[in-house]
Short mmCIF file of C-alpha atoms and ligand atoms in Angstrom, two decimals:
data_model
loop_
_atom_site.label_atom_id
_atom_site.label_comp_id
_atom_site.label_asym_id
_atom_site.label_seq_id
_atom_site.Cartn_x
_atom_site.Cartn_y
_atom_site.Cartn_z
CA MET A 47 16.29 -4.02 15.93
CA LYS A 48 13.71 -1.38 15.02
CA LYS A 49 10.41 -2.67 13.72
CA SER A 50 9.26 -1.99 10.15
CA ARG A 51 6.30 0.37 10.26
CA LEU A 52 3.29 0.06 7.97
CA ALA A 53 0.86 2.77 6.87
CA ILE A 54 -2.40 1.28 5.59
CA PHE A 55 -4.45 3.28 3.04
CA ALA A 56 -8.12 2.31 2.82
CA SER A 57 -11.11 4.00 1.17
CA GLY A 58 -13.98 1.76 2.25
CA SER A 59 -15.00 -1.10 4.50
CA GLY A 60 -11.47 -1.99 5.54
CA SER A 61 -11.92 -5.72 6.11
CA ASN A 62 -8.41 -6.28 4.71
CA ALA A 63 -7.06 -3.47 6.87
CA GLU A 64 -8.54 -5.22 9.91
CA ALA A 65 -7.03 -8.58 8.94
CA ILE A 66 -3.63 -6.86 8.60
CA ILE A 67 -3.94 -4.96 11.90
CA LYS A 68 -4.85 -8.20 13.70
CA TYR A 69 -2.05 -10.19 12.09
CA PHE A 70 0.65 -7.68 13.06
CA GLY A 71 -0.88 -6.94 16.48
CA ASN A 72 1.91 -8.68 18.33
CA HIS A 73 4.57 -9.18 15.70
CA PRO A 74 8.29 -9.09 16.55
CA GLN A 75 9.41 -7.23 13.39
CA ILE A 76 6.44 -5.38 11.92
CA GLU A 77 3.84 -2.96 13.31
CA VAL A 78 0.99 -0.89 11.91
CA ALA A 79 1.82 2.79 12.49
CA LEU A 80 -1.38 4.31 11.15
CA LEU A 81 -4.39 3.99 8.89
CA LEU A 82 -5.10 6.71 6.35
CA SER A 83 -8.31 7.30 4.44
CA ASN A 84 -9.46 9.66 1.72
CA ASN A 85 -13.04 9.05 2.90
CA ALA A 86 -14.21 10.34 6.28
CA GLN A 87 -17.15 7.88 6.18
CA ALA A 88 -14.95 4.81 5.58
CA TYR A 89 -15.74 1.99 8.00
CA ALA A 90 -11.99 1.27 7.92
CA LEU A 91 -11.58 4.21 10.33
CA GLU A 92 -13.86 2.51 12.89
CA ARG A 93 -11.87 -0.67 12.58
CA ALA A 94 -8.61 1.19 13.23
CA LYS A 95 -10.13 2.77 16.34
CA LYS A 96 -11.21 -0.63 17.64
CA TYR A 97 -7.56 -1.77 17.64
CA ASN A 98 -6.13 1.57 18.87
CA VAL A 99 -4.38 2.19 15.58
CA PRO A 100 -4.05 5.96 14.94
CA SER A 101 -5.91 7.18 11.88
CA LYS A 102 -6.17 10.28 9.74
CA THR A 103 -8.20 11.43 6.75
CA PHE A 104 -6.85 13.49 3.87
CA THR A 105 -7.90 15.30 0.72
CA LYS A 106 -6.55 14.86 -2.81
CA THR A 107 -4.68 18.17 -2.43
CA GLN A 108 -2.94 16.98 0.73
CA PHE A 109 -2.01 13.75 -1.04
CA GLN A 110 -0.62 15.50 -4.09
CA ASN A 111 1.15 18.44 -2.42
CA GLY A 112 3.30 16.17 -0.26
CA GLU A 113 1.54 16.76 3.07
CA VAL A 114 0.54 13.11 3.46
CA ASN A 115 4.07 12.10 2.47
CA GLN A 116 5.39 14.33 5.26
CA TRP A 117 3.14 12.58 7.83
CA LEU A 118 4.51 9.23 6.69
CA LYS A 119 8.07 10.46 7.15
CA GLU A 120 7.35 11.97 10.57
CA LEU A 121 5.88 8.67 11.76
CA ASN A 122 8.90 6.72 10.43
CA VAL A 123 6.75 4.66 8.11
CA THR A 124 8.88 2.16 6.18
CA HIS A 125 6.25 0.46 3.98
CA VAL A 126 2.91 1.51 2.52
CA VAL A 127 0.04 -0.97 2.22
CA LEU A 128 -2.99 -0.21 0.04
CA ALA A 129 -6.10 -2.13 1.08
CA GLY A 130 -9.15 -1.14 -0.93
CA PHE A 131 -7.71 2.27 -1.73
CA LEU A 132 -9.14 3.87 -4.86
CA TRP A 133 -6.78 6.73 -5.81
CA LEU A 134 -3.56 6.59 -7.77
CA VAL A 135 -0.51 7.19 -5.59
CA PRO A 136 1.24 10.47 -6.50
CA GLU A 137 4.84 10.67 -7.67
CA ILE A 138 6.09 12.19 -4.41
CA VAL A 139 4.99 9.14 -2.42
CA LEU A 140 6.20 6.70 -5.10
CA THR A 141 9.69 8.19 -5.00
CA THR A 142 9.84 8.26 -1.19
CA PHE A 143 8.93 4.55 -1.01
CA PRO A 144 10.53 2.81 -4.02
CA HIS A 145 9.51 -0.90 -4.09
CA ARG A 146 7.89 -0.29 -0.73
CA ILE A 147 4.22 0.17 -1.68
CA ILE A 148 2.03 -2.90 -2.07
CA ASN A 149 -1.56 -3.38 -3.22
CA ILE A 150 -4.03 -6.22 -3.56
CA HIS A 151 -6.43 -6.78 -6.44
CA PRO A 152 -9.22 -9.37 -6.36
CA SER A 153 -8.50 -11.02 -9.73
CA LEU A 154 -5.63 -12.77 -11.44
CA LEU A 155 -3.94 -9.74 -13.01
CA PRO A 156 -3.44 -8.75 -15.76
CA LYS A 157 -6.96 -10.11 -16.23
CA PHE A 158 -9.82 -7.93 -14.97
CA GLY A 159 -7.65 -5.02 -13.84
CA GLY A 160 -7.18 -1.37 -14.74
CA LYS A 161 -9.06 1.86 -14.18
CA GLY A 162 -12.69 1.38 -13.16
CA MET A 163 -12.20 -2.31 -12.37
CA HIS A 164 -13.02 -2.52 -8.70
CA GLY A 165 -15.54 -4.01 -6.30
CA HIS A 166 -18.36 -6.18 -7.67
CA LYS A 167 -17.58 -5.15 -11.27
CA ILE A 168 -14.57 -7.45 -11.25
CA HIS A 169 -16.49 -10.53 -10.15
CA GLU A 170 -19.35 -9.74 -12.52
CA ALA A 171 -16.85 -9.62 -15.40
CA VAL A 172 -15.23 -12.90 -14.30
CA VAL A 173 -18.63 -14.65 -14.21
CA ALA A 174 -19.66 -13.14 -17.56
CA ALA A 175 -16.41 -14.33 -19.16
CA GLN A 176 -17.13 -17.88 -17.87
CA GLU A 177 -13.72 -18.14 -16.27
CA THR A 178 -13.08 -21.41 -14.44
CA GLU A 179 -10.65 -19.84 -11.99
CA THR A 180 -10.02 -16.48 -10.41
CA GLY A 181 -8.15 -15.29 -7.34
CA ILE A 182 -6.06 -12.49 -5.90
CA THR A 183 -2.93 -10.63 -6.96
CA MET A 184 -0.56 -8.81 -4.66
CA HIS A 185 1.66 -6.38 -6.50
CA GLU A 186 3.99 -3.44 -6.16
CA VAL A 187 2.43 -0.06 -6.88
CA ASN A 188 3.50 2.28 -9.65
CA GLU A 189 1.93 5.25 -11.46
CA HIS A 190 -0.66 3.09 -13.27
CA TYR A 191 -3.63 1.16 -11.92
CA ASP A 192 -2.84 -2.53 -11.28
CA GLU A 193 0.38 -2.62 -13.31
CA GLY A 194 3.19 -2.90 -10.74
CA LYS A 195 5.38 -5.98 -10.44
CA ILE A 196 3.39 -9.02 -9.34
CA LEU A 197 4.62 -10.37 -5.99
CA ALA A 198 2.17 -13.23 -5.44
CA GLN A 199 -1.08 -14.70 -6.76
CA VAL A 200 -3.45 -17.16 -5.13
CA LYS A 201 -6.15 -18.91 -7.15
CA CYS A 202 -9.60 -20.29 -6.43
CA ALA A 203 -12.23 -22.00 -8.55
CA VAL A 204 -15.18 -20.27 -10.21
CA LEU A 205 -18.11 -22.69 -9.92
CA PRO A 206 -20.78 -22.87 -12.64
CA THR A 207 -23.36 -21.99 -9.97
CA ASP A 208 -21.51 -18.87 -8.77
CA ASP A 209 -22.91 -15.39 -9.11
CA ALA A 210 -20.72 -12.33 -8.61
CA ALA A 211 -21.65 -12.00 -4.92
CA MET A 212 -20.81 -15.62 -4.11
CA LEU A 213 -17.54 -15.34 -5.94
CA GLY A 214 -16.73 -12.06 -4.23
CA GLU A 215 -17.14 -13.71 -0.82
CA ARG A 216 -14.81 -16.56 -1.72
CA VAL A 217 -12.17 -14.17 -3.05
CA LEU A 218 -12.40 -11.83 -0.02
CA LYS A 219 -11.74 -14.78 2.31
CA LEU A 220 -8.59 -15.54 0.32
CA GLU A 221 -7.50 -11.91 0.67
CA HIS A 222 -7.85 -11.98 4.46
CA GLU A 223 -5.91 -15.22 4.69
CA TYR A 224 -3.05 -14.38 2.32
CA TYR A 225 -2.52 -10.61 2.19
CA PRO A 226 -1.02 -10.32 5.72
CA LYS A 227 1.33 -13.25 5.05
CA VAL A 228 2.48 -11.83 1.71
CA ILE A 229 3.06 -8.43 3.37
CA GLU A 230 5.13 -10.15 6.05
CA ALA A 231 7.36 -11.92 3.49
CA TRP A 232 7.65 -8.77 1.35
CA VAL A 233 8.61 -6.49 4.26
CA THR A 234 11.06 -9.00 5.67
CA SER A 235 12.81 -9.51 2.33
CA SER A 236 12.87 -5.77 1.50
CA ALA A 237 15.37 -5.20 4.31
CA ASP A 238 18.14 -6.51 1.99
CA ARG A 239 16.84 -4.76 -1.12
CA PRO A 240 18.39 -1.46 -2.22
CA ARG A 241 16.10 1.56 -2.21
C1 GRF B 303 -10.71 -5.85 -1.78
O1 GRF B 303 -11.40 -6.73 -2.62
C2 GRF B 303 -9.37 -5.49 -2.35
O2 GRF B 303 -8.80 -6.52 -3.07
C3 GRF B 303 -9.67 -4.35 -3.27
O3 GRF B 303 -10.68 -3.63 -2.60
C4 GRF B 303 -11.41 -4.49 -1.73
C5 GRF B 303 -11.38 -3.87 -0.37
O4 GRF B 303 -12.19 -4.53 0.56
N1 GRF B 303 -8.48 -3.63 -3.62
P1 GRF B 303 -12.08 -4.14 2.09
O5 GRF B 303 -12.28 -2.63 2.20
O6 GRF B 303 -10.71 -4.54 2.56
O7 GRF B 303 -13.16 -4.90 2.80
#
């Protein structure tokens, strides 16, 4: 049987991208076909290189005019994984990959999500709101920020002594542990789902 092929989109550090690349390094059903970035300086590109995963950068025009979508088709990509990717996904990609684009957000959506809610801002808001728990949400991607169908959530405690940085570290560890596993279950089960 042919393997499912992932394209990872990352705009920044790419620690999740690396965790995913490592997890599927020797997987019987799933492989990482390429890593794409909108940011030529993204450390995610270095990480891809380290594991011999092909990578490419692109502009907003190339994303919106269908060029990036064409690359995905040419490389027989079956599923798209966003990992710290900051742009909305254009219609042309959404319609090519229905129910086959996943993202991760470092809070328990719908709390602390939406446009502008990324990076340390999320954890600062969680601490300021005196939440007792936070966590990660893995969800399908649609035309709005952080609003696609929720596929899985994993929680962790917010301690009274936490600052945003401490909390961010705890949440990022959860992401590395769970995102690859949730991707695996999602890809495997999507084989029986209609497009
Ligand atoms: C992660 O917190 C992820 O949940 C969010 O962006 C961050 C990316 O971190 N969408 P990294 O680039 O994977 O290190």
